[in-house]
Coordinates of C-alpha atoms in Angstrom, one line a residue:
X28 CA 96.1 63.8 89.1
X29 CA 93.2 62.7 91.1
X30 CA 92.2 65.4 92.3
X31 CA 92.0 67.2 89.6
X32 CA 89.9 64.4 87.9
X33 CA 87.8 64.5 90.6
X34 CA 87.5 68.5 90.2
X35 CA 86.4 68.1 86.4
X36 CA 83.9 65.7 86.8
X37 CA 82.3 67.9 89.8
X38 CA 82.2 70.8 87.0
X39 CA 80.7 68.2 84.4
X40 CA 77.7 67.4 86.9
X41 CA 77.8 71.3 87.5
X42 CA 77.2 72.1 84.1
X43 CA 76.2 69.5 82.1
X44 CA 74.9 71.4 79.0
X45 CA 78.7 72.1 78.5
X46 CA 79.7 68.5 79.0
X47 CA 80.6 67.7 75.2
X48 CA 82.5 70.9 75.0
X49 CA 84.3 71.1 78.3
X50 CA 85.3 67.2 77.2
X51 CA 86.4 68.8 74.2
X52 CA 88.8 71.7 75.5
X53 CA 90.1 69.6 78.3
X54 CA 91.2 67.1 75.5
X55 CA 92.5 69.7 73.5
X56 CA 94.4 71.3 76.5
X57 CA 96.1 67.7 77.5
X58 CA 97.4 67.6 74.1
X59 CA 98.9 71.4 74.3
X60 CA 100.1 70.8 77.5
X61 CA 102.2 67.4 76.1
X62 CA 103.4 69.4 73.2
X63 CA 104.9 72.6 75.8
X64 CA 106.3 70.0 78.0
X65 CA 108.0 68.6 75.4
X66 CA 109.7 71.4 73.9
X67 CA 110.5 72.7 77.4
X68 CA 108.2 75.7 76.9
X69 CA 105.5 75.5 80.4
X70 CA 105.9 78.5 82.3
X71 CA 104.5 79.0 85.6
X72 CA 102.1 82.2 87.0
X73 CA 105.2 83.6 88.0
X74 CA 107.4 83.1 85.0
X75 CA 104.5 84.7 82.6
X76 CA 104.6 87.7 84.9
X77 CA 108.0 88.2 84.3
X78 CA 107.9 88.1 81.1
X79 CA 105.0 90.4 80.8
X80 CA 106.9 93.0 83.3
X81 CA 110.5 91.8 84.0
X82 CA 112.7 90.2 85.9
X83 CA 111.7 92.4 88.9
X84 CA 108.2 91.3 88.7
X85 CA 107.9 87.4 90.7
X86 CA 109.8 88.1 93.2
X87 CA 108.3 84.3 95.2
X88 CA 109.0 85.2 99.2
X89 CA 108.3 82.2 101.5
X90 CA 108.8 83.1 105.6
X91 CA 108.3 79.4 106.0
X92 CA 111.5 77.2 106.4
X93 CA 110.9 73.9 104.0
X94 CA 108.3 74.8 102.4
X95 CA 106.6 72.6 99.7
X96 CA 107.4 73.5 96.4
X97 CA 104.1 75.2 94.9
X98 CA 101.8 73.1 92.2
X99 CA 101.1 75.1 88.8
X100 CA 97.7 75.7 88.6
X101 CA 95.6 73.4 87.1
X102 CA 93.0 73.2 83.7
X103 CA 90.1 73.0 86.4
X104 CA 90.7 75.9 87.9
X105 CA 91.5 77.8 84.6
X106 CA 87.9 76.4 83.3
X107 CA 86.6 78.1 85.8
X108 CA 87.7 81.5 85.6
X109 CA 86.4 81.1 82.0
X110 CA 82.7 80.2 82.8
X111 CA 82.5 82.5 86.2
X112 CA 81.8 85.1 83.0
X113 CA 82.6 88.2 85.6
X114 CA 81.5 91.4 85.2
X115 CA 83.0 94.8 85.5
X116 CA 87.1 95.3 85.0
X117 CA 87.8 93.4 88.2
X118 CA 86.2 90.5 88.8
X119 CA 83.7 89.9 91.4
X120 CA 85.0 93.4 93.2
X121 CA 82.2 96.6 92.8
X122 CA 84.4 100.1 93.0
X123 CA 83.2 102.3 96.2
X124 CA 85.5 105.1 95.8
X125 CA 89.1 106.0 97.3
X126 CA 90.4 105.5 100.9
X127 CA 94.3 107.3 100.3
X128 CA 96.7 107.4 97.7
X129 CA 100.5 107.5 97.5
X130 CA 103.4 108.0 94.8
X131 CA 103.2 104.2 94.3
X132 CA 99.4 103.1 94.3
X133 CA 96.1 103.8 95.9
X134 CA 94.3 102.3 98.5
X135 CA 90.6 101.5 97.5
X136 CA 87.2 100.7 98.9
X137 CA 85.5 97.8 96.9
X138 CA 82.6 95.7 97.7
X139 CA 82.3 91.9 97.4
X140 CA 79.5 91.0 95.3
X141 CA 80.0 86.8 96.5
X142 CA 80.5 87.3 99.7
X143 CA 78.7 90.2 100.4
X144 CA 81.4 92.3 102.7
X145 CA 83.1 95.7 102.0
X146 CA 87.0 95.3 101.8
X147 CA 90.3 97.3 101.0
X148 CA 91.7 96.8 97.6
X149 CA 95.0 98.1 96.7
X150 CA 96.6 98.5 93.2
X151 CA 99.6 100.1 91.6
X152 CA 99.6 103.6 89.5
X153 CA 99.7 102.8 85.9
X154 CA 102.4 104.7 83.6
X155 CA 101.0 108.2 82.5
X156 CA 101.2 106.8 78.7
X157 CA 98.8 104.1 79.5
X158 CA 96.2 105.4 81.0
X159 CA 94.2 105.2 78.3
X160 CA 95.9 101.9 76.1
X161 CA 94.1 98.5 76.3
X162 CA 96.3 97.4 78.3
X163 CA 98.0 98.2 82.1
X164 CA 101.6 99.3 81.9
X165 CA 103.4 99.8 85.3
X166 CA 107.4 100.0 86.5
X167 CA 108.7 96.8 86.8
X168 CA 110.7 97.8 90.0
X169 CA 107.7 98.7 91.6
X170 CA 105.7 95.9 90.6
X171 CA 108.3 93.8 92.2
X172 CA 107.8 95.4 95.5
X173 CA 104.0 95.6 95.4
X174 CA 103.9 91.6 94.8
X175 CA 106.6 91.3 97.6
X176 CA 104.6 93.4 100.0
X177 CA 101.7 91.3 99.6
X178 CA 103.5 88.1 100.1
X179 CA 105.0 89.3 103.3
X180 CA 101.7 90.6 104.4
X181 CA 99.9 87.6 102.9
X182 CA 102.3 84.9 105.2
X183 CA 102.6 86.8 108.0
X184 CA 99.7 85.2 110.1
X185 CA 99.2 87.1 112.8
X186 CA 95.7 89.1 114.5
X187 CA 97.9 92.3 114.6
X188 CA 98.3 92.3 110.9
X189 CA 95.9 92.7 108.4
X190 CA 95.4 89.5 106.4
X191 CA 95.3 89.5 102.8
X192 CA 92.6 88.2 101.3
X193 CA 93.2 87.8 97.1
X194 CA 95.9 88.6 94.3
X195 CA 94.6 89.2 91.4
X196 CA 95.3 91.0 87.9
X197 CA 91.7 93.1 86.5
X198 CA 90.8 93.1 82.9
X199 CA 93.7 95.4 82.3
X200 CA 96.2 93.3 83.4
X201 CA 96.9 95.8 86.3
X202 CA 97.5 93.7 89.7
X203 CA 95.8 94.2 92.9
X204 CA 95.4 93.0 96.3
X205 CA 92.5 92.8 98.7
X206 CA 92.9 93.0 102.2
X207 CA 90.6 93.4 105.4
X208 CA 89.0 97.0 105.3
X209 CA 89.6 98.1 108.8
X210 CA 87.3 100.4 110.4
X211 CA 88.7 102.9 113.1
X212 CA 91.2 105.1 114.2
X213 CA 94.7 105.0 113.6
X214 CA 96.9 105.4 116.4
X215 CA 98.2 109.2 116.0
X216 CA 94.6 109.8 116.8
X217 CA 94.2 107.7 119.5
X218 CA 97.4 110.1 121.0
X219 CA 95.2 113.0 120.3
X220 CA 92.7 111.8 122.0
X221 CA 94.7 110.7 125.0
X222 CA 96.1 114.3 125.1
X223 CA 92.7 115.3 125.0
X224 CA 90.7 112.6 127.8
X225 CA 88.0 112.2 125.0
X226 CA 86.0 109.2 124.3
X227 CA 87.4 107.0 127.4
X228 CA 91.1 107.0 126.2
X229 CA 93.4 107.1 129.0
X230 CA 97.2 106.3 128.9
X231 CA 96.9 102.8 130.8
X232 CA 94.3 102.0 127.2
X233 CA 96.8 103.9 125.0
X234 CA 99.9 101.6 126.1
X235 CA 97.6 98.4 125.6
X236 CA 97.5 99.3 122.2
X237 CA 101.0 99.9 122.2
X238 CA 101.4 96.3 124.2
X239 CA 99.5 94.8 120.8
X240 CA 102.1 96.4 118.3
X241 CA 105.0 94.9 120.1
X242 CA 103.7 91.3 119.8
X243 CA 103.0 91.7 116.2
X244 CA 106.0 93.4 115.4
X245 CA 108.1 90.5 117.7
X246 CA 106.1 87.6 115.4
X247 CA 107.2 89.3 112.4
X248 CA 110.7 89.6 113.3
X249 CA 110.5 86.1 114.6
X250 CA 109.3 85.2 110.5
X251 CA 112.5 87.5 109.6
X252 CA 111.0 90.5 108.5
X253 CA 111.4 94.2 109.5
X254 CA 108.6 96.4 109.1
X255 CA 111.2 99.6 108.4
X256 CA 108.1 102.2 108.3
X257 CA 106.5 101.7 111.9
X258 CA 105.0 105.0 112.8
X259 CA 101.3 105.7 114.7
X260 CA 100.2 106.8 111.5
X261 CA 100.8 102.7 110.3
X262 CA 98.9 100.8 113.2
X263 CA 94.7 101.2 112.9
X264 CA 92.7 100.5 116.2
X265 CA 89.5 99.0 115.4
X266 CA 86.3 100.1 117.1
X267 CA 86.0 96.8 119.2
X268 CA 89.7 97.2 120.2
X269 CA 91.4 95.5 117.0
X270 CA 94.7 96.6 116.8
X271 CA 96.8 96.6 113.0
X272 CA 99.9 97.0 112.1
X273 CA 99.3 98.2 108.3
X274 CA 101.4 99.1 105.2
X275 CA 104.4 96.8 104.9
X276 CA 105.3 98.3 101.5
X277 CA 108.9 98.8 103.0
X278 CA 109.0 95.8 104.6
X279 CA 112.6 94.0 104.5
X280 CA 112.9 90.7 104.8
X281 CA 115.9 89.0 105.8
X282 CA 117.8 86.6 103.7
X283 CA 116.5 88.4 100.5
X284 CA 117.3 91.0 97.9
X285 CA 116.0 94.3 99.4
X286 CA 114.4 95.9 96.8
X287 CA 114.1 99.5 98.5
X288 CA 115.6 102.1 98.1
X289 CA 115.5 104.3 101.5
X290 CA 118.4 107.5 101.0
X291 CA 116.8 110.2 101.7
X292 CA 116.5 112.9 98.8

């Protein structure tokens, strides 16, 4: 397309040391491309995940009625993933230790070395047997969910729920997603300290709080989706008076396959 013409001769003036050669693969990636087209053989992001990890693996929510269909991602873009030469096992993302961890995945706190901002990363518990193998290996059922719960989270655009900033796979192949670090209190503490008249909290502040839940929990059923695991422990109030709702890892959304299973044991 044009655009993507336009793209390539933006990284030719970026780099033009690497003119002949960038010429060079983009020619021999036009001719690969003609030859999978024609035996019916390109495959999408999504389909190459599932047939890394499953069927369970792409599972491709969209809250928004007629949505376009998405555009595979093109050579430019792939060029330059390949000359950003990152370093460290994921990406442009500096490790700065643990925030929580659960039976599924781990919540971490990373630094953004392009951006220069702290966020929250989070990423799936390998398989015990690959720990220490070359590459990632993970359940397929739960990789299914993790992508879903960041695609719910991802589309639901609203200032009571964290965005979502990046999905990405680390030199592994193990997947993650980074979201907003919030900074503050979560609301179970915010009860404790209403119990306790400490630090200004009084129950008229406590029910604003409260009064910010309910309008991000009415957009999201309004988008069709049900948090299922509302508790104080989920919703973070920021030090400026930011109010989340976090962890939609439950999160059901109507219409599609639910992928949870919630008996207790």
């Amino acid at each position: 397309t044009s655009s993507e013409g336009e793209s390539f001769e933006v990284l030719l003036e970026a780099h033009p040391a690497l003119e002949e050669e960038l010429r060079t693969l983009r020619a021999a990636w036009e001719k690969v491309q003609a030859l999978l087209a024609e035996l019916g053989l390109t495959r999408s992001p999504g389909q190459r995940l599932r047939q890394r990890h499953g069927s369970e693996a792409d599972p491709r929510i969209s809250l928004d009625i007629g949505e376009k269909p998405e555009v595979p991602g093109d050579f430019t873009s792939g060029v330059f993933r390949r000359l950003a030469g990152r370093r460290g096992e994921i990406g442009r993302y500096q490790l700065r230790g643990e925030i929580a961890s659960g039976g599924q995945g781990a919540i971490l706190r990373v630094w953004d070395e392009d951006l220069r901002r702290s966020l929250a990363m989070k990423v799936l518990h390998e398989k015990p047997e690959s720990l220490h193998a070359p590459t990632a290996s993970v359940d397929p059922r739960s990789l299914g969910r993790f992508l879903e719960e960041a695609q719910v989270t991802g589309q639901l655009d609203h200032p009571g729920i964290v965005p979502i900033h990046e999905l990405g796979l680390d030199a592994r192949g193990r997947v993650y997603f980074t979201m907003k670090l919030v900074k503050g209190r979560t609301l179970k503490e915010v009860f404790q300290l209403v119990a306790g008249g400490q630090e200004g909290w009084t129950r008229t502040r406590a029910l604003s709080v409260l009064l910010r839940v309910c309008e991000a929990m009415a957009y999201a059923h309004h988008k069709g989706v049900v948090h299922r695991d509302l508790k104080p422990a989920n919703v973070m109030v920021g030090r400026f008076g930011e109010v989340y709702v976090m962890d939609w890892g439950l999160a059901r959304v109507l219409g599609q396959p639910d992928r949870h299973d919630l008996r207790l044991r």
